[in-house]
Tab-separated table of C-alpha atoms in Angstrom:
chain	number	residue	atom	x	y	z
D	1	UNK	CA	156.562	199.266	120.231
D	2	UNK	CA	154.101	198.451	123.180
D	3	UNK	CA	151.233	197.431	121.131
D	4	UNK	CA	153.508	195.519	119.067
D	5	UNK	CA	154.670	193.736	121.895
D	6	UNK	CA	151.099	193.219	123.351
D	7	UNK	CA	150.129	191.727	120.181
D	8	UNK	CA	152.537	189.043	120.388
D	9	UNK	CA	152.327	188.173	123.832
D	10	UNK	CA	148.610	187.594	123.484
D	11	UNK	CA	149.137	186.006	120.281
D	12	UNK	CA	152.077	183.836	121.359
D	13	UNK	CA	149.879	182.798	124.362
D	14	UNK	CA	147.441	181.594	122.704
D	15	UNK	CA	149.813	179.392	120.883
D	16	UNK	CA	151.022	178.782	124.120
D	17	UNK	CA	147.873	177.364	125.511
D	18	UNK	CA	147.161	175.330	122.586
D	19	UNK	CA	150.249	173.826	122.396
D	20	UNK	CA	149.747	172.621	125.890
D	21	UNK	CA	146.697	171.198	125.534
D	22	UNK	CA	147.358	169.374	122.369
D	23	UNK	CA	150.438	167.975	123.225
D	24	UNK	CA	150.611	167.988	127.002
D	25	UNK	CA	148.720	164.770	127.068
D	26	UNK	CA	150.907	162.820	124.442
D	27	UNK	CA	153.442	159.846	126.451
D	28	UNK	CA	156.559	160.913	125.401
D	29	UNK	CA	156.137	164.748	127.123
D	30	UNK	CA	154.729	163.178	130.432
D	31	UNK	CA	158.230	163.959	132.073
D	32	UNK	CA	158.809	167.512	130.292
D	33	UNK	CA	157.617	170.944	131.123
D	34	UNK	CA	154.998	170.489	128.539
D	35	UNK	CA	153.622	167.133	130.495
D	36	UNK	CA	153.948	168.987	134.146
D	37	UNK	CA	151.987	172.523	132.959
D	38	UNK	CA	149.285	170.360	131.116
D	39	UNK	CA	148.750	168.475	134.629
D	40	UNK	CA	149.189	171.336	136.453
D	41	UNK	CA	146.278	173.582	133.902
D	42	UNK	CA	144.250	170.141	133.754
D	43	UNK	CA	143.960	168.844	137.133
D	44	UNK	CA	146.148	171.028	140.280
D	45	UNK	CA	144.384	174.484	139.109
D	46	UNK	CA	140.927	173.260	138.956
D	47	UNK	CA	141.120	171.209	142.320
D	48	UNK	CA	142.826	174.349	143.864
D	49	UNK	CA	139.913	176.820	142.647
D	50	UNK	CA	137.251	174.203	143.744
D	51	UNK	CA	138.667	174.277	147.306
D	52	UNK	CA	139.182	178.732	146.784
D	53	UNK	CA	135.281	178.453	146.030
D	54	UNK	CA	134.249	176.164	149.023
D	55	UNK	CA	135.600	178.536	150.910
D	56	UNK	CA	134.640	181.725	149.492
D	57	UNK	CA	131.325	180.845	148.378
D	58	UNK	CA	130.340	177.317	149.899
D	59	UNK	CA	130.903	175.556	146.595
D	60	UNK	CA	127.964	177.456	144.617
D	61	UNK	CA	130.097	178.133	141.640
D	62	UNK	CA	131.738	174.568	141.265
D	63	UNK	CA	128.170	173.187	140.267
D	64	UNK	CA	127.925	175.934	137.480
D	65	UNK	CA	131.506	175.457	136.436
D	66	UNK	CA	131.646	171.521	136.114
D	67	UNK	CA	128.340	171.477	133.938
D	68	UNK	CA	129.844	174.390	131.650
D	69	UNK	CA	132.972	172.589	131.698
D	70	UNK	CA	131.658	168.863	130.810
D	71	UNK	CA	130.011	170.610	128.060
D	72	UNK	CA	132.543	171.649	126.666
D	73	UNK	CA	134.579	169.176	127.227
D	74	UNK	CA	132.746	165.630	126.600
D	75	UNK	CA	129.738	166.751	124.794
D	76	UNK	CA	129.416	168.155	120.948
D	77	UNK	CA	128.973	171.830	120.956
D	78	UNK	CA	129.666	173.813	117.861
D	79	UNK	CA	131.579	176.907	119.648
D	80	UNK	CA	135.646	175.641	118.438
D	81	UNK	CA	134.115	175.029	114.789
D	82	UNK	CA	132.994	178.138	114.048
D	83	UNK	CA	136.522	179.154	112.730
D	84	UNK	CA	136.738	176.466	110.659
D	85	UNK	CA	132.958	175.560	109.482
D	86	UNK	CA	133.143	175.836	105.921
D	87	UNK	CA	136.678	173.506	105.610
D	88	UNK	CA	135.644	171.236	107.808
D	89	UNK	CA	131.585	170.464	107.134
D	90	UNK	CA	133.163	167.408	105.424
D	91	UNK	CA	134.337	165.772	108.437
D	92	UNK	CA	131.856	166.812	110.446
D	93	UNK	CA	129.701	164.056	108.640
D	94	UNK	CA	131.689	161.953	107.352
D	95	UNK	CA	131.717	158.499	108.961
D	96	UNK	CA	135.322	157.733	110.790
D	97	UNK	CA	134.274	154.081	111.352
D	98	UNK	CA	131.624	153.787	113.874
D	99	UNK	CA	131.178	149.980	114.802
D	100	UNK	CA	127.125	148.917	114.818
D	101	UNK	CA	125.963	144.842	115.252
D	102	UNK	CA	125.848	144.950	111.468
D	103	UNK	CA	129.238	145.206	110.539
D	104	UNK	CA	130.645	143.917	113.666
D	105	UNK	CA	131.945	141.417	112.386
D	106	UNK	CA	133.688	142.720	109.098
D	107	UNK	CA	135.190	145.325	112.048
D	108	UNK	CA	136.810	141.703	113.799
D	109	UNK	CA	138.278	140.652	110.471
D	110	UNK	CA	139.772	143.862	109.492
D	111	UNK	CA	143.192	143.845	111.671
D	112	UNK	CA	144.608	141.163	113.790
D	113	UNK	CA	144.673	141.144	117.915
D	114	UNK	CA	148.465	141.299	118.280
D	115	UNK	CA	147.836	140.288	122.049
D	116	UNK	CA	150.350	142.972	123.337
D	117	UNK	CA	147.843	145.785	123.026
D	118	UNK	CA	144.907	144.229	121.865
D	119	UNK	CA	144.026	140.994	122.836
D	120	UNK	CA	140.578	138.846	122.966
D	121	UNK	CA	140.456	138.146	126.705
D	122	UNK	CA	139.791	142.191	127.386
D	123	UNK	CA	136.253	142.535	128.119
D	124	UNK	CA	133.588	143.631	125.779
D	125	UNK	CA	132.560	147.604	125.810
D	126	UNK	CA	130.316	148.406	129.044
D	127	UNK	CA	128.616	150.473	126.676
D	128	UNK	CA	128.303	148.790	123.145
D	129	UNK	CA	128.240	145.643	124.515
D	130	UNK	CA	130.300	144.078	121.733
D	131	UNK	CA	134.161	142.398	121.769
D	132	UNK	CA	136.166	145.204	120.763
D	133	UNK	CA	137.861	144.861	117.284
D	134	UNK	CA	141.783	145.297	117.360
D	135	UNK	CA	143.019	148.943	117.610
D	136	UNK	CA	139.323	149.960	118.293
D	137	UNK	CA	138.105	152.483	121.091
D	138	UNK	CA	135.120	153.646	122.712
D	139	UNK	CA	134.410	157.301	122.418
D	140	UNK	CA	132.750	158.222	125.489
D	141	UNK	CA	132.105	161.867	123.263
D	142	UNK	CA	130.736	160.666	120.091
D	143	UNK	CA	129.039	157.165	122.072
D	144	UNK	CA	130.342	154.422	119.848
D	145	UNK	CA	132.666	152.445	119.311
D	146	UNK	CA	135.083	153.947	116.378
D	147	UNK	CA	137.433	151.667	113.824
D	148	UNK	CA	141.262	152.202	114.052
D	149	UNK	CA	140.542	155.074	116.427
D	150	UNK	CA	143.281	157.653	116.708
D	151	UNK	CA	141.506	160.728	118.810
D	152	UNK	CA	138.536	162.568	118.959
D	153	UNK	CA	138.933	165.785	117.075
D	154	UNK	CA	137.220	168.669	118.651
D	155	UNK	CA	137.764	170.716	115.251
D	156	UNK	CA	135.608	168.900	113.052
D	157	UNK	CA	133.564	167.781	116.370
D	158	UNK	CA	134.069	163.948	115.249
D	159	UNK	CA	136.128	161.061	115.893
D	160	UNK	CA	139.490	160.303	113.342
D	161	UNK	CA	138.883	156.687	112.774
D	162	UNK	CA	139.241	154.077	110.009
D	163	UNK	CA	137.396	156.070	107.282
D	164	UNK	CA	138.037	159.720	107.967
D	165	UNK	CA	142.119	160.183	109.144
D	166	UNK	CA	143.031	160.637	105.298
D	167	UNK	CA	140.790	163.509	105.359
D	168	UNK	CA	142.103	164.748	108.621
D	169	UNK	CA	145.659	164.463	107.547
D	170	UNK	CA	144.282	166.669	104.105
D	171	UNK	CA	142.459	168.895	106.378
D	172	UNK	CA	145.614	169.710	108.270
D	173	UNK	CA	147.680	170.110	105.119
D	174	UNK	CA	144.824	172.262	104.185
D	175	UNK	CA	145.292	174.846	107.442
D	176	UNK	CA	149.071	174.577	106.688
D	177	UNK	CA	148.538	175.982	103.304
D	178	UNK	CA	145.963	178.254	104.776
D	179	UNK	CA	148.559	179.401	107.357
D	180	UNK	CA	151.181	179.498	105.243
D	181	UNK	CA	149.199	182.064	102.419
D	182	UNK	CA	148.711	184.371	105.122
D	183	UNK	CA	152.303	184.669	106.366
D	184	UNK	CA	153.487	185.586	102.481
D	185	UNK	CA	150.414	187.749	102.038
D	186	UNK	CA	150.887	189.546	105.265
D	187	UNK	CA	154.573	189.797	104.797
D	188	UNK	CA	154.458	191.078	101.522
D	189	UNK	CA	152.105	194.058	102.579
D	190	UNK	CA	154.307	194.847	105.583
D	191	UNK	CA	157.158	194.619	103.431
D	192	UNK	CA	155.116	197.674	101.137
D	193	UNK	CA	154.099	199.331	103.936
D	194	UNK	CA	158.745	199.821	104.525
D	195	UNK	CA	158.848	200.594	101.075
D	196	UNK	CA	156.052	203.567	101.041
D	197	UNK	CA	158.271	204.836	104.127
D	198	UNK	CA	161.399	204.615	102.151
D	199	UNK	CA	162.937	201.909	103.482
D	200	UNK	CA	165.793	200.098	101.266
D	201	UNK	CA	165.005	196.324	101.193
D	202	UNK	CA	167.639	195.189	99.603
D	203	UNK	CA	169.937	196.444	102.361
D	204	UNK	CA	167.639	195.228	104.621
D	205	UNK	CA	167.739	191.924	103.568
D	206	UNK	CA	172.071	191.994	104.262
D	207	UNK	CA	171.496	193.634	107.447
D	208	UNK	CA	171.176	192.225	111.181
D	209	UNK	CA	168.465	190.087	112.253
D	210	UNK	CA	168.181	192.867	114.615
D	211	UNK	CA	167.999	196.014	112.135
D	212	UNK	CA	165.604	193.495	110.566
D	213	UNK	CA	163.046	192.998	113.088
D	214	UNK	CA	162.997	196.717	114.303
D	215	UNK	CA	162.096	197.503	110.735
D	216	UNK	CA	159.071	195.079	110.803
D	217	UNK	CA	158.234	195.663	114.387
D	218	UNK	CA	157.280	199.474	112.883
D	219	UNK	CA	155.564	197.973	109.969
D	220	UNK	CA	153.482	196.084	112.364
D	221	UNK	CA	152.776	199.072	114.076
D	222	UNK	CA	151.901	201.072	111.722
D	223	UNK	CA	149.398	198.428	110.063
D	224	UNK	CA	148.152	197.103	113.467
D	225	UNK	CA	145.604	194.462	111.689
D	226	UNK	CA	147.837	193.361	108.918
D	227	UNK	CA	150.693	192.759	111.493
D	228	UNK	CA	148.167	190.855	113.665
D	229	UNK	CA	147.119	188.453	111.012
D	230	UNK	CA	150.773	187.869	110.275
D	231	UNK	CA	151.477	186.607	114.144
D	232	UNK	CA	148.693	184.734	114.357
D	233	UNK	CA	150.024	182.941	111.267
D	234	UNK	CA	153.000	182.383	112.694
D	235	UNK	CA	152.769	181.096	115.703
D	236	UNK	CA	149.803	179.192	115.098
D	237	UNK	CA	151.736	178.359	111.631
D	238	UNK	CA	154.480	176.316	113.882
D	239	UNK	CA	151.640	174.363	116.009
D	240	UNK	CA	149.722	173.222	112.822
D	241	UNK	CA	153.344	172.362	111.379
D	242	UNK	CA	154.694	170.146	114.189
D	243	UNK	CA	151.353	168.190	114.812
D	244	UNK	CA	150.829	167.912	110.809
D	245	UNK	CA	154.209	166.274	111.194
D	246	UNK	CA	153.149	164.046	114.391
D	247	UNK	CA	150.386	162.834	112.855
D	248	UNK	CA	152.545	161.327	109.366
D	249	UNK	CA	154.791	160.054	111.620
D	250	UNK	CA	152.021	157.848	113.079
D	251	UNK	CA	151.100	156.805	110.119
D	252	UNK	CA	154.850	156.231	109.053
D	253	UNK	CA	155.395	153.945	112.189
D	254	UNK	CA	152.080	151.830	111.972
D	255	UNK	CA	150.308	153.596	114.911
D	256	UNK	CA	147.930	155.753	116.203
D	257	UNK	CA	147.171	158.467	118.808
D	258	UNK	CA	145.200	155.977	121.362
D	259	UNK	CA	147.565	153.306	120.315
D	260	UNK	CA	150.701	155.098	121.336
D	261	UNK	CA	149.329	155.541	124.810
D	262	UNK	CA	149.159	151.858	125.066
D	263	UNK	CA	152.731	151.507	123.919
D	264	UNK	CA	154.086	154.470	126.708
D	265	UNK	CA	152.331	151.903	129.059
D	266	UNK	CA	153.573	148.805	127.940
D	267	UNK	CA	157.216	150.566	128.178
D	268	UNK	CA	156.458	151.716	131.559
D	269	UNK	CA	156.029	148.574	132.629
D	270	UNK	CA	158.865	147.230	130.643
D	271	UNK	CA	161.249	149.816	132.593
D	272	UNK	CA	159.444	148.047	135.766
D	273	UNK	CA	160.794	145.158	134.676
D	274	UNK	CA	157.275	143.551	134.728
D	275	UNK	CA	156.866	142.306	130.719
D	276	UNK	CA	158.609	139.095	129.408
D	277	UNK	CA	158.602	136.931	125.817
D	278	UNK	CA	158.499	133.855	124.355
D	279	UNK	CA	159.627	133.045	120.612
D	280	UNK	CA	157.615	130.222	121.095
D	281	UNK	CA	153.558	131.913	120.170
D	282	UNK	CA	150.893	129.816	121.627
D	283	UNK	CA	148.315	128.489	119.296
D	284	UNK	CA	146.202	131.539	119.835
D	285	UNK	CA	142.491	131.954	119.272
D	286	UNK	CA	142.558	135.665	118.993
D	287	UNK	CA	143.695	135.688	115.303
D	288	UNK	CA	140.307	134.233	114.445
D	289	UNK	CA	136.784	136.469	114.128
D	290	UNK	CA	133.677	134.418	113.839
D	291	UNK	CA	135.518	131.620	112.879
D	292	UNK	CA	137.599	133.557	109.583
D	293	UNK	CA	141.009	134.122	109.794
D	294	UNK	CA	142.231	137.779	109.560
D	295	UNK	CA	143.847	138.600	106.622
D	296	UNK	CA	147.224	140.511	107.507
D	297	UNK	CA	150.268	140.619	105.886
D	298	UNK	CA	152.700	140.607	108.973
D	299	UNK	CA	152.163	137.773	111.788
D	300	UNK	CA	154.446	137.735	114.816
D	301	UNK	CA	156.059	134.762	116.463
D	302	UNK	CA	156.135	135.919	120.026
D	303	UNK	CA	154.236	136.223	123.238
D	304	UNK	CA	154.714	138.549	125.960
D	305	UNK	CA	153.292	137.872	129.254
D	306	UNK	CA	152.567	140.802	132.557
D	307	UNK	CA	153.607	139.642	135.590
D	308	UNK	CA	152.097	140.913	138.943
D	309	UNK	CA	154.586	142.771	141.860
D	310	UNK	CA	157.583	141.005	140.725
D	311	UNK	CA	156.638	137.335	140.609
D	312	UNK	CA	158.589	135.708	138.119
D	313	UNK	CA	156.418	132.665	139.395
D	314	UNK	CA	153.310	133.467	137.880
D	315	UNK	CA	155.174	132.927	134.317
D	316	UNK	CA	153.847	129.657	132.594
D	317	UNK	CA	155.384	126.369	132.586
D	318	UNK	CA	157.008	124.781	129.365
D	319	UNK	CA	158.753	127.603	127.480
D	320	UNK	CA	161.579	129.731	128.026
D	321	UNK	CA	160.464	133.259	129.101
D	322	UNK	CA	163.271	136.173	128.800
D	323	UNK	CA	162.777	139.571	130.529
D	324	UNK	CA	161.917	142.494	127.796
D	325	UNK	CA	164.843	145.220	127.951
D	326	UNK	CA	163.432	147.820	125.318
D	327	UNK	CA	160.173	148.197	123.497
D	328	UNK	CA	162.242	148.052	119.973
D	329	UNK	CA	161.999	143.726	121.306
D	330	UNK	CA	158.455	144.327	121.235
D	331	UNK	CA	157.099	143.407	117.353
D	332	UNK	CA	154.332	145.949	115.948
D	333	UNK	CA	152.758	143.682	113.550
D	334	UNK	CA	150.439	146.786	112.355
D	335	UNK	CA	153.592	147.867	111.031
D	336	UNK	CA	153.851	147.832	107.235
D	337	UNK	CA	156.701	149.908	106.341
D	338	UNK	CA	156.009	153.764	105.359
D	339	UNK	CA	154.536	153.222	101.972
D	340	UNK	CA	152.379	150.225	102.902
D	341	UNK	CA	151.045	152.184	105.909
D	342	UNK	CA	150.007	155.092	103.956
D	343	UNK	CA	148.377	153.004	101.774
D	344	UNK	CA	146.292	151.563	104.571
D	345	UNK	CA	145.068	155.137	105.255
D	346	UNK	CA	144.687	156.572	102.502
D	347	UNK	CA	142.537	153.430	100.699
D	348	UNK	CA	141.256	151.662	104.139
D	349	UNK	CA	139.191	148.850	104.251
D	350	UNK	CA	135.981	148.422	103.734
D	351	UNK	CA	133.620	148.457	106.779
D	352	UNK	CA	130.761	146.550	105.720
C-alpha cells in the first residue's frame, strides 16, 4: 500500500496548496490556520529564504527569483492555462468590463456610490486617470480598470468583471461536472478491476468503511493510473465544490470578491469602535454621474462616518450620530435579494 499512500499524499498536497492559496487570502480565514499558513507561504518563507541567500550567496539568487516570481505572479503567462485551454479560450477573450474614456460614463451610471465602500471623494485611478465607477477596481495584472470587479482569474488569465462572471460561474460548474465524470468513471473501473479479482460487491457495499477502503486501496494499486485520476478528482473535486459554492453565495448576498475585502475592513474598524450612522442621509452628490441620476432599485437612508484615534469630536454638527455595533446595521444597497442578484449577473448591463 506504499504507492497508494504516496499517491495521495502528493495528490492531497496539491489540494493542499491550492486550497491555501485560493482561500488563504479571503477576510473571514484571516484568523484561522488557513489565514496564518497563507501568510506564513506568502510573505515569512520568502523573507526568510531572501535573508538564507544573502548569506549563502550574497543575494545573487533573490534577483533571479523575484523576476521569475513577478512573472508569474503579476504578469500574463500562459503556463496555469495549459490544463484548461480548450474550456476556457472563451474567457480568455471575452471582455469582463474593461472601463475606456468612451464608456466612462455609461460605467458611472451603471450602480450607485453607496458611500460606505464606494464613495466620490476617493481619488481617481493613478493609472487610468478616471473617477472610479462604484464597485470598480484597478487591475494592476490586466492594466485597466474592470466593471463590477470580483478577482483576477489566473485560469482563464483575465479579470471576472461585469460581463464575464456568468461565464466564470458556468466555467466552474463546467470543471465540477468535469470532476465529477471522472470520479464515477474511475470508480466504476476500480470497482471492475474487484470484480475480475472476485470480490463480492454487494457485501462490500454492507461492510465497514474500513473493509471498504482496503478493498479499493488494492484496486488502486493494482491500476496505479486509473486510481490516480480518481484522487485527483477527488480532492481537487472538493476545492472546485466549495469555491463553486463561495462564489453563488456572492452573488446570493449582492457582493463580490474585492468587495468583501472592503466589508472585512469596514467591520474591523467597526469592532474598533471607529464607524458611526446617521438615519438622517445628507443630500449627497455621489448618486449623480455626469449630471444623470443612477438608476437603482434600492436607495439607503443612512450615512456612516470614520472617525480618526477615537475622536468622537471630529463627528459633524446637526444630526444625531450612533456608534455601529455589527455590520448587519450597515445597509448593502447592491443587495437585491437572491433572484434579483442573479439576474444582475447573469443579464448585466450594458457597457456602452
Amino acid at each position: 500500500m506504499s504507492l497508494v499512500r504516496q499517491l495521495a499524499l502528493a495528490v492531497l498536497a496539491i489540494s493542499f496548496f491550492t486550497g491555501i492559496a485560493l482561500f488563504g487570502q479571503l477576510p473571514s480565514l484571516r484568523r484561522t490556520p488557513i489565514g496564518y499558513l497563507h501568510r506564513l507561504l506568502r510573505y515569512n518563507l520568502p523573507a526568510s529564504l531572501r535573508v538564507l541567500d544573502q548569506k549563502l550567496t550574497n543575494g545573487a539568487l533573490t534577483p533571479l527569483l523575484h523576476r521569475c516570481g513577478n512573472y508569474l505572479m503579476n504578469e500574463p503567462h500562459p503556463l496555469v492555462m495549459m490544463f484548461y485551454i480548450v474550456l476556457v479560450t472563451g474567457g480568455i477573450w471575452i471582455d469582463p468590463g474593461i472601463i475606456t474614456p468612451q464608456n466612462h460614463k455609461s460605467a458611472l451610471r451603471m450602480y450607485p456610490y453607496n458611500r460606505i465602500i464606494f464613495s466620490t471623494t476617493a481619488p481617481p485611478c493613478r493609472t487610468c486617470h478616471l473617477q472610479k465607477p462604484a464597485r470598480s477596481k484597478h487591475c494592476s495584472i490586466c492594466k485597466a480598470c474592470v466593471a463590477k470587479h470580483d478577482h483576477h482569474c489566473i485560469w482563464v488569465n483575465n479579470c471576472i468583471g461585469l460581463n464575464n462572471t456568468r461565464h466564470f460561474l458556468a466555467f466552474l460548474m463546467a470543471t465540477n461536472i468535469l470532476l465529477s465524470c471522472g470520479v464515477v468513471l474511475c470508480f466504476g473501473i476500480l470497482q471492475t478491476v474487484l470484480q475480475i479479482n472476485g470480490i463480492d460487491l454487494r457485501r462490500l457495499r454492507v461492510a465497514g468503511w474500513t473493509e471498504w477502503i482496503v478493498y479499493m486501496g488494492a484496486a488502486i494499486l493494482e491500476e496505479v493510473h486509473v486510481g490516480a485520476v480518481f484522487l485527483l478528482c477527488v480532492l481537487c473535486g472538493i476545492l472546485s465544490f466549495v469555491f463553486t459554492a463561495y462564489h453563488l453565495y456572492l452573488v446570493w448576498a449582492g457582493t463580490t470578491t474585492n468587495e468583501t475585502t472592503k466589508w472585512a475592513d469596514l467591520m474591523e474598524d467597526i469592532k474598533d469602535g471607529m464607524i458611526f450612522k446617521t438615519d438622517v442621509a445628507e443630500d449627497c452628490a455621489e448618486e449623480q454621474a455626469e449630471g444623470k441620476a443612477v438608476e437603482w432599485p434600492r436607495t439607503s437612508r443612512q450615512s456612516l462616518y470614520r472617525i480618526k484615534e477615537g475622536n468622537t469630536g471630529d463627528l459633524p454638527r446637526g444630526v444625531v450620530w450612533f456608534r455601529v455595533q455589527s455590520l448587519a446595521e450597515v445597509d448593502n444597497v447592491y443587495d437585491l435579494g437572491g433572484w434579483s442578484n442573479l439576474m444582475d449577473v447573469v443579464f448585466p448591463k450594458k457597457l456602452a
